[in-house]
Coordinates of C-alpha atoms in Angstrom, one line a residue:
Chain A
X1 CA 65.5 49.1 109.6
X2 CA 62.1 50.0 110.9
X3 CA 61.2 53.4 112.4
X4 CA 61.8 52.6 116.0
X5 CA 65.3 51.2 115.2
X6 CA 66.0 54.4 113.2
X7 CA 64.7 56.5 116.1
X8 CA 66.9 54.6 118.5
X9 CA 69.9 55.2 116.3
X10 CA 69.3 58.9 116.2
X11 CA 68.1 59.5 119.7
X12 CA 69.1 57.2 122.5
X13 CA 69.1 58.4 126.1
X14 CA 69.8 55.0 127.8
X15 CA 72.5 55.2 130.5
X16 CA 72.6 58.9 129.9
X17 CA 73.6 59.7 133.5
X18 CA 76.6 57.5 133.3
X19 CA 77.7 58.8 129.9
X20 CA 77.5 62.4 130.7
X21 CA 80.5 62.7 133.0
X22 CA 82.6 61.1 130.2
X23 CA 82.1 63.9 127.8
X24 CA 82.5 66.8 130.3
X25 CA 85.7 67.9 128.7
X26 CA 84.2 67.7 125.2
X27 CA 81.3 69.8 126.4
X28 CA 83.6 72.4 127.8
X29 CA 85.7 72.5 124.6
X30 CA 82.5 72.6 122.6
X31 CA 81.3 75.7 124.5
X32 CA 84.6 77.5 123.9
X33 CA 84.6 76.6 120.2
X34 CA 81.0 77.9 120.0
X35 CA 82.3 81.2 121.5
X36 CA 85.0 81.4 118.8
X37 CA 82.7 80.5 116.0
X38 CA 80.0 83.0 117.1
X39 CA 82.5 85.9 117.4
X40 CA 84.5 85.2 114.2
X41 CA 81.2 84.7 112.3
X42 CA 80.1 88.2 112.9
X43 CA 83.2 89.6 111.2
X44 CA 82.9 87.0 108.4
X45 CA 79.5 88.3 107.6
X46 CA 80.6 92.0 107.8
X47 CA 83.6 91.2 105.5
X48 CA 81.6 88.9 103.2
X49 CA 84.0 86.0 103.6
X50 CA 81.6 83.0 103.7
X51 CA 83.1 81.5 100.6
X52 CA 86.6 82.0 102.0
X53 CA 85.6 80.0 105.1
X54 CA 84.7 77.1 102.8
X55 CA 88.0 77.3 100.9
X56 CA 90.0 77.4 104.1
X57 CA 88.2 74.4 105.4
X58 CA 89.1 72.3 102.4
X59 CA 92.8 73.1 102.8
X60 CA 92.6 72.5 106.5
X61 CA 91.1 69.1 105.6
X62 CA 94.2 68.4 103.4
X63 CA 96.5 69.3 106.2
X64 CA 94.7 67.1 108.7
X65 CA 94.7 64.2 106.2
X66 CA 98.4 64.6 105.7
X67 CA 99.0 64.6 109.5
X68 CA 96.9 61.4 109.7
X69 CA 99.0 59.8 107.0
X70 CA 102.3 60.5 108.6
X71 CA 101.1 59.8 112.1
X72 CA 101.4 63.4 113.3
X73 CA 98.9 65.3 115.4
X74 CA 95.8 65.8 113.4
X75 CA 94.9 69.1 115.0
X76 CA 98.3 70.5 114.1
X77 CA 97.9 69.4 110.5
X78 CA 94.5 71.0 110.3
X79 CA 95.8 74.2 111.8
X80 CA 98.7 74.4 109.4
X81 CA 96.6 73.8 106.3
X82 CA 94.0 76.3 107.5
X83 CA 96.4 79.1 108.2
X84 CA 98.3 78.7 105.0
X85 CA 95.0 78.8 103.0
X86 CA 93.8 81.8 105.0
X87 CA 97.0 83.8 104.4
X88 CA 97.1 83.0 100.7
X89 CA 93.5 84.3 100.4
X90 CA 94.3 87.3 102.5
X91 CA 97.4 88.4 100.6
X92 CA 96.2 87.6 97.0
X93 CA 92.6 88.4 97.4
X94 CA 92.3 92.0 98.6
X95 CA 89.5 92.8 96.3
X96 CA 86.3 90.7 96.4
X97 CA 86.5 89.5 92.9
X98 CA 90.1 88.4 93.0
X99 CA 89.4 86.7 96.3
X100 CA 86.6 84.6 95.0
X101 CA 88.6 83.3 92.0
X102 CA 91.6 82.5 94.2
X103 CA 89.3 80.6 96.6
X104 CA 87.9 78.8 93.6
X105 CA 91.4 77.8 92.5
X106 CA 92.7 76.8 95.9
X107 CA 89.7 74.9 97.2
X108 CA 89.6 71.9 94.7
X109 CA 93.4 71.6 94.9
X110 CA 93.1 71.3 98.7
X111 CA 90.3 68.8 98.5
X112 CA 92.2 66.8 95.9
X113 CA 95.3 66.6 98.1
X114 CA 93.1 65.6 101.0
X115 CA 91.6 62.7 99.1
X116 CA 95.1 61.6 97.9
X117 CA 96.4 61.5 101.5
X118 CA 93.3 59.6 102.8
X119 CA 93.6 57.1 99.9
X120 CA 97.3 56.4 101.0
X121 CA 96.3 56.1 104.6
X122 CA 96.0 52.5 105.9
X123 CA 94.6 53.1 109.3
X124 CA 91.1 53.0 110.8
X125 CA 88.5 54.2 108.3
X126 CA 86.5 56.0 111.1
X127 CA 89.5 58.4 111.3
X128 CA 89.1 59.3 107.7
X129 CA 85.4 60.0 108.0
X130 CA 86.0 62.0 111.1
X131 CA 88.0 64.6 109.2
X132 CA 85.1 65.4 107.0
X133 CA 82.3 65.1 109.5
X134 CA 83.6 65.9 112.9
X135 CA 85.1 64.0 115.8
X136 CA 85.3 66.1 119.0
X137 CA 84.1 63.2 121.2
X138 CA 87.0 61.1 120.0
X139 CA 89.6 63.9 120.7
X140 CA 91.9 63.0 123.5
X141 CA 92.8 65.2 126.5
X142 CA 96.0 66.5 125.0
X143 CA 94.2 67.7 121.9
X144 CA 91.4 69.2 123.9
X145 CA 94.0 71.3 125.7
X146 CA 95.4 72.4 122.4
X147 CA 91.9 73.3 121.1
X148 CA 91.0 75.3 124.1
X149 CA 94.4 77.1 124.2
X150 CA 94.0 78.1 120.5
X151 CA 90.4 79.2 121.1
X152 CA 91.4 81.4 124.0
X153 CA 94.2 82.9 121.8
X154 CA 91.7 83.7 119.0
X155 CA 89.2 85.2 121.4
X156 CA 91.8 87.5 123.1
X157 CA 93.3 88.6 119.8
X158 CA 89.8 89.4 118.5
X159 CA 89.0 91.5 121.5
X160 CA 92.3 93.4 121.1
X161 CA 91.5 94.5 117.6
X162 CA 87.7 94.6 118.0
X163 CA 87.0 98.3 117.4
X164 CA 89.4 99.0 114.5
X165 CA 88.5 95.7 112.9
X166 CA 84.8 96.6 113.1
X167 CA 85.6 100.0 111.6
X168 CA 87.7 98.6 108.8
X169 CA 85.1 95.9 108.1
X170 CA 82.0 98.1 107.7
X171 CA 83.5 101.3 106.6
X172 CA 87.0 100.8 105.1
X173 CA 87.3 104.1 103.3
X174 CA 86.7 106.2 106.4
X175 CA 88.7 103.9 108.6
X176 CA 91.7 104.4 106.4
X177 CA 91.2 108.2 106.5
X178 CA 91.2 107.9 110.3
X179 CA 94.5 106.1 110.2
X180 CA 93.2 102.6 110.9
X181 CA 95.7 100.0 109.3
X182 CA 92.9 98.5 107.1
X183 CA 95.1 96.2 105.1
X184 CA 97.1 94.8 108.0
X185 CA 94.0 94.2 110.0
X186 CA 92.6 92.3 107.0
X187 CA 95.6 90.0 107.0
X188 CA 95.5 89.6 110.8
X189 CA 91.8 88.7 110.6
X190 CA 92.5 86.1 108.0
X191 CA 95.0 84.5 110.3
X192 CA 92.5 84.4 113.1
X193 CA 89.9 83.1 110.8
X194 CA 92.3 80.3 109.7
X195 CA 92.7 79.2 113.3
X196 CA 89.0 79.4 114.0
X197 CA 88.1 77.3 111.0
X198 CA 90.7 74.6 111.9
X199 CA 89.2 74.6 115.4
X200 CA 85.6 74.3 114.2
X201 CA 86.6 71.5 111.9
X202 CA 87.3 69.4 115.0
X203 CA 83.7 69.7 116.0
X204 CA 81.7 69.5 112.7
X205 CA 84.3 68.5 110.2
X206 CA 85.6 70.2 107.1
X207 CA 82.3 69.9 105.1
X208 CA 80.1 71.5 107.7
X209 CA 82.2 74.3 109.1
X210 CA 79.8 76.9 107.8
X211 CA 77.2 75.7 110.2
X212 CA 79.4 76.9 113.1
X213 CA 81.0 80.0 111.6
X214 CA 78.3 81.5 109.3
X215 CA 74.9 80.2 110.3
X216 CA 74.8 81.6 113.9
X217 CA 76.0 85.0 112.8
X218 CA 73.6 85.1 109.9
X219 CA 70.8 84.2 112.2
X220 CA 71.8 86.9 114.7
X221 CA 71.9 89.5 111.9
X222 CA 68.3 88.6 111.1
X223 CA 66.9 89.7 114.4
X224 CA 69.3 92.4 115.7
X225 CA 71.2 95.4 114.5
X226 CA 72.9 96.6 117.6
X227 CA 76.5 95.3 117.3
X228 CA 76.7 94.1 120.9
X229 CA 73.4 92.2 120.6
X230 CA 74.5 90.6 117.3
X231 CA 77.7 89.3 118.8
X232 CA 75.9 88.0 121.9
X233 CA 73.2 86.2 120.0
X234 CA 75.7 84.8 117.5
X235 CA 77.8 83.4 120.3
X236 CA 74.8 82.1 122.1
X237 CA 73.4 80.4 118.9
X238 CA 76.8 78.8 118.2
X239 CA 77.2 77.5 121.7
X240 CA 73.7 76.1 121.9
X241 CA 74.4 74.3 118.6
X242 CA 77.6 72.7 119.6
X243 CA 76.7 71.8 123.2
X244 CA 73.2 70.7 122.2
X245 CA 74.7 68.7 119.4
X246 CA 77.1 66.9 121.7
X247 CA 74.3 66.2 124.3
X248 CA 71.9 64.8 121.7
X249 CA 74.6 62.7 120.0
X250 CA 75.7 61.1 123.2
X251 CA 73.7 58.0 123.3
X252 CA 73.3 57.3 119.6
X253 CA 76.0 56.0 117.2
X254 CA 75.9 58.9 114.8
X255 CA 78.6 61.6 114.6
X256 CA 77.6 64.9 116.3
X257 CA 77.8 67.0 113.2
X258 CA 74.2 66.3 111.9
X259 CA 72.9 67.4 115.3
X260 CA 75.0 70.5 115.4
X261 CA 74.1 71.6 111.8
X262 CA 70.4 70.8 112.4
X263 CA 70.2 72.8 115.6
X264 CA 72.0 75.8 114.0
X265 CA 69.8 75.6 110.9
X266 CA 66.6 75.5 113.0
X267 CA 67.8 78.6 114.9
X268 CA 68.4 80.3 111.6
X269 CA 64.9 79.5 110.4
X270 CA 63.3 80.8 113.6
X271 CA 65.4 84.0 113.3
X272 CA 64.4 84.5 109.7
X273 CA 60.7 84.3 110.7
X274 CA 61.1 86.6 113.6
X275 CA 63.2 89.0 111.5
X276 CA 60.5 89.1 108.8
X277 CA 57.8 89.7 111.4
X278 CA 59.9 92.5 112.9
X279 CA 60.3 94.1 109.5
X280 CA 56.6 94.0 108.7
X281 CA 55.8 95.6 112.0
X282 CA 58.4 98.2 111.3
X283 CA 60.2 97.5 114.6
X284 CA 63.6 98.1 113.1
X285 CA 62.9 101.8 112.6
X286 CA 62.0 102.6 116.1
X287 CA 61.2 106.2 115.7
X288 CA 59.5 105.9 112.4
X289 CA 60.4 108.3 109.5
X290 CA 62.9 110.9 110.6
X291 CA 61.5 113.8 108.7
X292 CA 58.2 114.1 107.0
X293 CA 58.8 113.1 103.4
X294 CA 62.2 111.6 103.9
X295 CA 61.1 108.0 103.1
X296 CA 59.6 109.2 99.9
X297 CA 62.6 111.1 98.8
X298 CA 64.8 108.2 99.7
X299 CA 63.3 106.2 96.9
X300 CA 63.9 109.0 94.4
X301 CA 67.6 109.3 95.4
X302 CA 68.2 105.7 94.7
X303 CA 66.3 105.5 91.5
X304 CA 68.5 108.0 89.8
X305 CA 71.5 105.9 88.6
X306 CA 73.2 108.5 86.4
X307 CA 72.4 112.0 87.5
X308 CA 75.5 113.5 86.1
X309 CA 74.8 112.1 82.6
X310 CA 71.3 113.7 82.7
X311 CA 72.6 117.1 83.4
X312 CA 75.2 116.7 80.8
X313 CA 72.5 116.3 78.2
X314 CA 70.6 119.2 79.6
X315 CA 73.4 121.7 79.6
X316 CA 74.9 120.9 76.2
X317 CA 74.2 124.1 74.2
X318 CA 71.7 123.6 71.4
X319 CA 73.3 123.5 68.0
Chain B
X1 CA 98.5 136.2 111.7
X2 CA 97.2 132.9 113.0
X3 CA 98.4 129.5 111.9
X4 CA 96.7 128.4 108.7
X5 CA 94.4 125.4 109.2
X6 CA 95.8 123.8 106.2
X7 CA 98.6 124.8 103.9
X8 CA 100.6 123.6 100.9
X9 CA 104.0 125.0 100.0
X10 CA 105.4 124.5 96.5
X11 CA 103.5 121.3 96.3
X12 CA 103.6 119.0 93.3
X13 CA 102.0 115.7 92.6
X14 CA 102.7 113.4 89.7
X15 CA 102.1 109.7 88.9
X16 CA 104.9 108.6 86.5
X17 CA 105.0 111.2 83.7
X18 CA 101.5 112.5 84.5
X19 CA 101.7 115.7 86.5
X20 CA 98.4 116.4 88.3
X21 CA 99.5 119.8 89.6
X22 CA 102.7 121.5 90.4
X23 CA 104.0 124.5 92.4
X24 CA 100.7 124.7 94.3
X25 CA 100.9 127.2 97.2
X26 CA 97.8 127.4 99.4
X27 CA 96.9 128.7 102.8
X28 CA 93.5 127.8 104.1
X29 CA 92.5 129.8 107.2
X30 CA 90.4 128.7 110.1
X31 CA 86.7 129.4 109.5
X32 CA 87.2 129.5 105.7
X33 CA 85.0 127.7 103.3
X34 CA 87.3 126.5 100.5
X35 CA 85.9 124.8 97.4
X36 CA 88.0 122.6 95.1
X37 CA 86.6 122.3 91.6
X38 CA 87.8 120.7 88.4
X39 CA 87.1 117.8 86.0
X40 CA 87.6 114.1 86.8
X41 CA 91.2 113.2 86.9
X42 CA 92.4 116.7 87.7
X43 CA 93.7 115.6 91.1
X44 CA 90.9 116.8 93.5
X45 CA 90.7 113.5 95.3
X46 CA 94.5 113.2 95.4
X47 CA 94.7 116.6 97.0
X48 CA 92.3 115.3 99.6
X49 CA 94.4 112.2 100.1
X50 CA 97.5 114.4 100.5
X51 CA 95.9 116.3 103.3
X52 CA 94.8 113.0 105.0
X53 CA 98.4 111.9 104.9
X54 CA 97.5 108.9 102.7
X55 CA 99.3 110.2 99.6
X56 CA 102.9 111.6 99.7
X57 CA 103.6 114.7 97.6
X58 CA 106.2 114.4 94.8
X59 CA 107.6 117.8 95.9
X60 CA 106.9 120.4 98.6
X61 CA 105.2 120.1 101.9
X62 CA 101.7 119.9 103.3
X63 CA 100.7 121.0 106.8
X64 CA 97.6 120.8 109.0
X65 CA 97.4 123.3 111.7
X66 CA 101.1 124.1 111.4
X67 CA 102.3 120.5 111.6
X68 CA 103.2 118.1 108.7
X69 CA 100.3 116.0 107.6
X70 CA 100.0 112.7 109.4
X71 CA 97.9 109.6 108.9
X72 CA 94.9 109.3 111.2
X73 CA 95.2 112.9 112.6
X74 CA 92.4 113.8 114.8
X75 CA 92.6 117.4 113.6
X76 CA 90.9 116.3 110.4
X77 CA 87.3 115.3 109.8
X78 CA 86.5 113.5 106.6
X79 CA 83.1 113.2 104.9
X80 CA 83.3 110.8 102.0
X81 CA 81.0 110.4 99.0
X82 CA 77.7 108.8 99.9
X83 CA 77.8 105.1 99.5
X84 CA 75.0 103.0 100.8
X85 CA 75.5 100.3 103.5
X86 CA 74.2 96.8 102.9
X87 CA 70.8 96.2 104.5
X88 CA 72.3 93.5 106.9
X89 CA 75.1 95.8 108.3
X90 CA 75.1 95.2 112.1
X91 CA 75.2 98.9 112.9
X92 CA 72.6 101.4 114.1
X93 CA 72.9 105.1 113.3
X94 CA 74.5 105.7 116.7
X95 CA 77.0 103.0 116.2
X96 CA 78.2 104.5 112.9
X97 CA 78.7 107.8 114.6
X98 CA 80.4 106.0 117.5
X99 CA 83.0 104.6 115.1
X100 CA 83.9 108.2 114.3
X101 CA 84.4 109.0 118.0
X102 CA 86.7 106.0 118.9
X103 CA 86.6 103.5 116.1
X104 CA 90.4 104.0 115.6
X105 CA 91.2 102.9 119.2
X106 CA 92.3 99.4 120.0
X107 CA 90.4 96.9 122.1
X108 CA 86.8 97.0 123.1
X109 CA 84.9 100.0 124.6
X110 CA 84.7 100.1 128.4
X111 CA 83.8 103.6 129.6
X112 CA 80.4 103.8 128.1
X113 CA 78.7 106.8 129.7
X114 CA 80.8 109.6 128.3
X115 CA 80.9 107.9 125.0
X116 CA 77.1 107.7 124.8
X117 CA 76.7 111.3 125.8
X118 CA 79.1 112.4 123.0
X119 CA 77.3 110.3 120.4
X120 CA 74.0 111.8 121.5
X121 CA 75.4 115.3 121.2
X122 CA 76.7 114.6 117.7
X123 CA 73.4 113.1 116.6
X124 CA 71.6 116.1 117.9
X125 CA 74.0 118.4 116.2
X126 CA 73.2 117.0 112.7
X127 CA 69.5 116.5 113.4
X128 CA 69.7 112.7 113.4
X129 CA 68.3 112.0 116.9
X130 CA 65.0 110.7 115.6
X131 CA 66.6 107.8 113.8
X132 CA 69.5 107.2 116.2
X133 CA 68.5 103.5 116.8
X134 CA 67.6 102.6 113.2
X135 CA 69.9 100.2 111.3
X136 CA 72.1 102.2 108.9
X137 CA 71.2 99.8 106.0
X138 CA 67.6 101.1 106.2
X139 CA 68.4 104.8 106.1
X140 CA 68.2 107.0 103.0
X141 CA 71.3 108.5 101.3
X142 CA 70.6 111.8 102.9
X143 CA 70.2 110.4 106.4
X144 CA 73.4 108.5 106.0
X145 CA 75.2 111.6 104.9
X146 CA 74.1 113.5 108.0
X147 CA 75.6 110.6 110.0
X148 CA 78.8 111.0 108.0
X149 CA 78.9 114.7 109.0
X150 CA 78.4 113.7 112.7
X151 CA 81.3 111.2 112.3
X152 CA 83.5 113.8 110.9
X153 CA 82.7 116.3 113.6
X154 CA 83.4 113.8 116.3
X155 CA 87.0 114.9 117.0
X156 CA 86.2 118.6 116.7
X157 CA 88.5 118.9 113.7
X158 CA 90.5 121.9 112.7
X159 CA 89.9 121.0 109.0
X160 CA 86.8 119.4 107.6
X161 CA 87.5 117.6 104.3
X162 CA 84.5 116.9 102.2
X163 CA 84.8 114.7 99.1
X164 CA 81.7 115.3 97.0
X165 CA 79.5 114.9 100.0
X166 CA 76.3 116.0 98.1
X167 CA 76.6 113.5 95.2
X168 CA 73.4 111.6 94.7
X169 CA 71.5 113.5 97.3
X170 CA 68.2 115.2 96.5
X171 CA 67.8 119.0 96.7
X172 CA 66.4 118.9 100.2
X173 CA 69.3 116.9 101.7
X174 CA 71.9 118.8 99.7
X175 CA 70.8 122.0 101.4
X176 CA 70.6 120.3 104.8
X177 CA 74.0 118.7 104.6
X178 CA 75.7 121.8 103.1
X179 CA 74.3 124.2 105.7
X180 CA 75.4 121.8 108.4
X181 CA 78.9 121.9 107.0
X182 CA 78.8 125.6 106.8
X183 CA 77.7 125.9 110.4
X184 CA 80.7 123.9 111.5
X185 CA 82.8 126.3 109.5
X186 CA 81.3 129.6 110.8
X187 CA 80.4 128.7 114.4
X188 CA 83.3 126.4 115.4
X189 CA 85.9 127.9 113.1
X190 CA 86.9 124.7 111.3
X191 CA 88.3 125.3 107.8
X192 CA 86.2 123.4 105.2
X193 CA 87.8 122.0 102.1
X194 CA 84.9 121.0 99.9
X195 CA 85.7 119.0 96.7
X196 CA 82.8 119.2 94.3
X197 CA 81.7 119.0 90.7
X198 CA 79.0 121.5 91.3
X199 CA 79.5 124.8 93.0
X200 CA 75.9 126.0 93.0
X201 CA 74.6 124.1 96.0
X202 CA 77.3 125.7 98.2
X203 CA 77.9 129.0 96.3
X204 CA 76.4 131.1 99.1
X205 CA 79.0 129.7 101.5
X206 CA 82.2 129.6 99.4
X207 CA 84.9 132.1 100.3
X208 CA 87.5 130.9 97.8
X209 CA 87.8 128.4 95.0
X210 CA 90.7 126.3 93.8
X211 CA 90.0 125.3 90.2
X212 CA 92.1 122.5 88.8
X213 CA 92.2 121.6 85.1
X214 CA 94.7 120.4 82.6
X215 CA 97.6 120.5 85.0
X216 CA 97.0 124.1 85.8
X217 CA 95.1 125.8 88.6
X218 CA 93.7 129.1 89.7
X219 CA 92.8 130.2 93.3
X220 CA 90.6 133.1 94.2
X221 CA 87.1 134.3 95.1
X222 CA 84.4 132.6 93.1
X223 CA 83.7 135.8 91.1
X224 CA 87.4 136.0 90.1
X225 CA 87.8 132.4 89.1
X226 CA 84.5 131.4 87.7
X227 CA 84.7 133.6 84.7
X228 CA 84.8 133.0 80.9
X229 CA 88.4 134.2 80.6
X230 CA 89.9 132.2 83.5
X231 CA 88.1 128.9 82.7
X232 CA 88.8 129.3 79.0
X233 CA 92.5 129.7 79.8
X234 CA 92.5 126.7 82.1
X235 CA 90.7 124.4 79.6
X236 CA 92.6 125.8 76.7
X237 CA 89.4 126.2 74.7
X238 CA 86.5 128.6 74.8
X239 CA 84.2 128.1 77.8
X240 CA 81.3 130.3 78.5
X241 CA 80.4 131.2 82.1
X242 CA 77.0 132.7 82.7
X243 CA 75.7 134.1 85.9
X244 CA 72.1 134.0 86.6
X245 CA 70.3 134.9 89.9
X246 CA 73.4 134.0 92.0
X247 CA 73.9 130.8 90.1
X248 CA 76.9 130.0 87.8
X249 CA 76.4 128.1 84.6
X250 CA 79.4 126.8 82.6
X251 CA 78.7 126.0 79.0
X252 CA 80.9 124.3 76.4
X253 CA 83.2 122.3 78.5
X254 CA 85.5 120.1 76.5
X255 CA 83.9 116.7 75.8
X256 CA 86.9 114.8 77.3
X257 CA 85.8 115.9 80.7
X258 CA 82.7 114.9 82.7
X259 CA 82.7 118.2 84.5
X260 CA 79.3 119.8 84.9
X261 CA 77.8 122.9 86.4
X262 CA 74.1 122.2 86.4
X263 CA 72.2 124.7 84.3
X264 CA 70.7 126.6 87.1
X265 CA 69.5 123.5 88.9
X266 CA 71.5 122.8 91.9
X267 CA 69.0 120.1 92.8
X268 CA 70.7 117.6 90.6
X269 CA 74.1 117.1 89.2

């Protein structure tokens, strides 16, 4: 394959005007899924759940593979696997360390099951590959409806718990003191995360879910610190990645996931550069040092790991 | 007599066989600065959790402003120990304070103007206006603790609970934060319950002390409680209390505890 053939396989805009109307529904669903991924991603970053997302995706893959094997609705299978995994992680892994080991245990088991079901499956091999790498263009109208309905549910539920969930995510101790049901919100969020992961899998596949749920939010956090702006940017980045990916993939014969992941990665790189530039220019501290000398003392405060121990030595009476 | 801001009647707390304290009767009045001292594991933080409604008592009752303690009461402001935020936390100083104003409400925020004004007021009150738009992850421990104070004052609480709020702050910020808390106590009439290892940074403000040690306790003015006789009796071993230029130095605390009264240096703990 020479270069022009390769180029033609990756980017092909022949008959574009005729193709475009065919994917109108996919574009719409893609935009809604981008909205979900961008919103959920911000909380995933705040709660440090990136690894959990990966674990959930593998079990979601197993669920989808099982559905494929028995001829059931793949989206349902994927949702079921996802939610089960998310709730297991939510209930058993309250503390970060427990959580990571539980994910480490659940993830390979899920992936193994998925491979088992796919090996038993006798149908079209493109279907198998689609589970791992995304398939939204192949999704039929019924499933598109299901995807969009679930997405709307996740978005509305997130909006309903937005403030207390933010409080519980960034400042759990104080949130608890103020009566926020921190534990219950954690479980509720895992449920929504399970749904969101299953939905994202339909676009980019189980292996690449992080590109839709983590990368846009991580990019937004690089360039903004206002919570509203972070959410807006994260949603924008996720939508641009999905919709852009679908548009670029249209003419070629390659699945859309490489386009989606590449766009989202490029956005992240740009945001990192911009973020670094902002930091060097000191734009993040708009008003500069609050009090004369505060920045200096800040260093001292943090360099003193065991102040109590020091005083202990000092005040021991001399023998 | 007016309703006590916080009170405990015949209160006991035990975990299994371990009794932290028992038969504790307390009345903390509005505008009183009340310090809680004692070694680690003596039940200071548990007392705080009882008042927050997060920890049920084994016996007795606890009330805030004449009503039984309840989770999430807006009559209580809480200042936790200083704990740094990760640099990537998507919050500015004003957003952190905003969580104190309405972070416990459901849904998203709609009426924005009144909220903004309230946050600006609180930032001004604690002297944090100049870094209102800075990300919390980039602020120093002292700056973050001022924001904690603003969060706690957001609901105009009857009782201000402070759990070691000065820990790991330098002298300058210790003074700033403790005088802020004292101002809320004197000017707005909130009762302050101040849990601390170290009484010296707040000694000029403290009205009464509750000293917890070895399952026993003593309540009274600092000069009554912080004496060689009383502390020796509480610890069941000889403890020497020395007063020097308004500071209190406690020497010879049992090794099993990590309880320290800095030797005349309230700058560090």
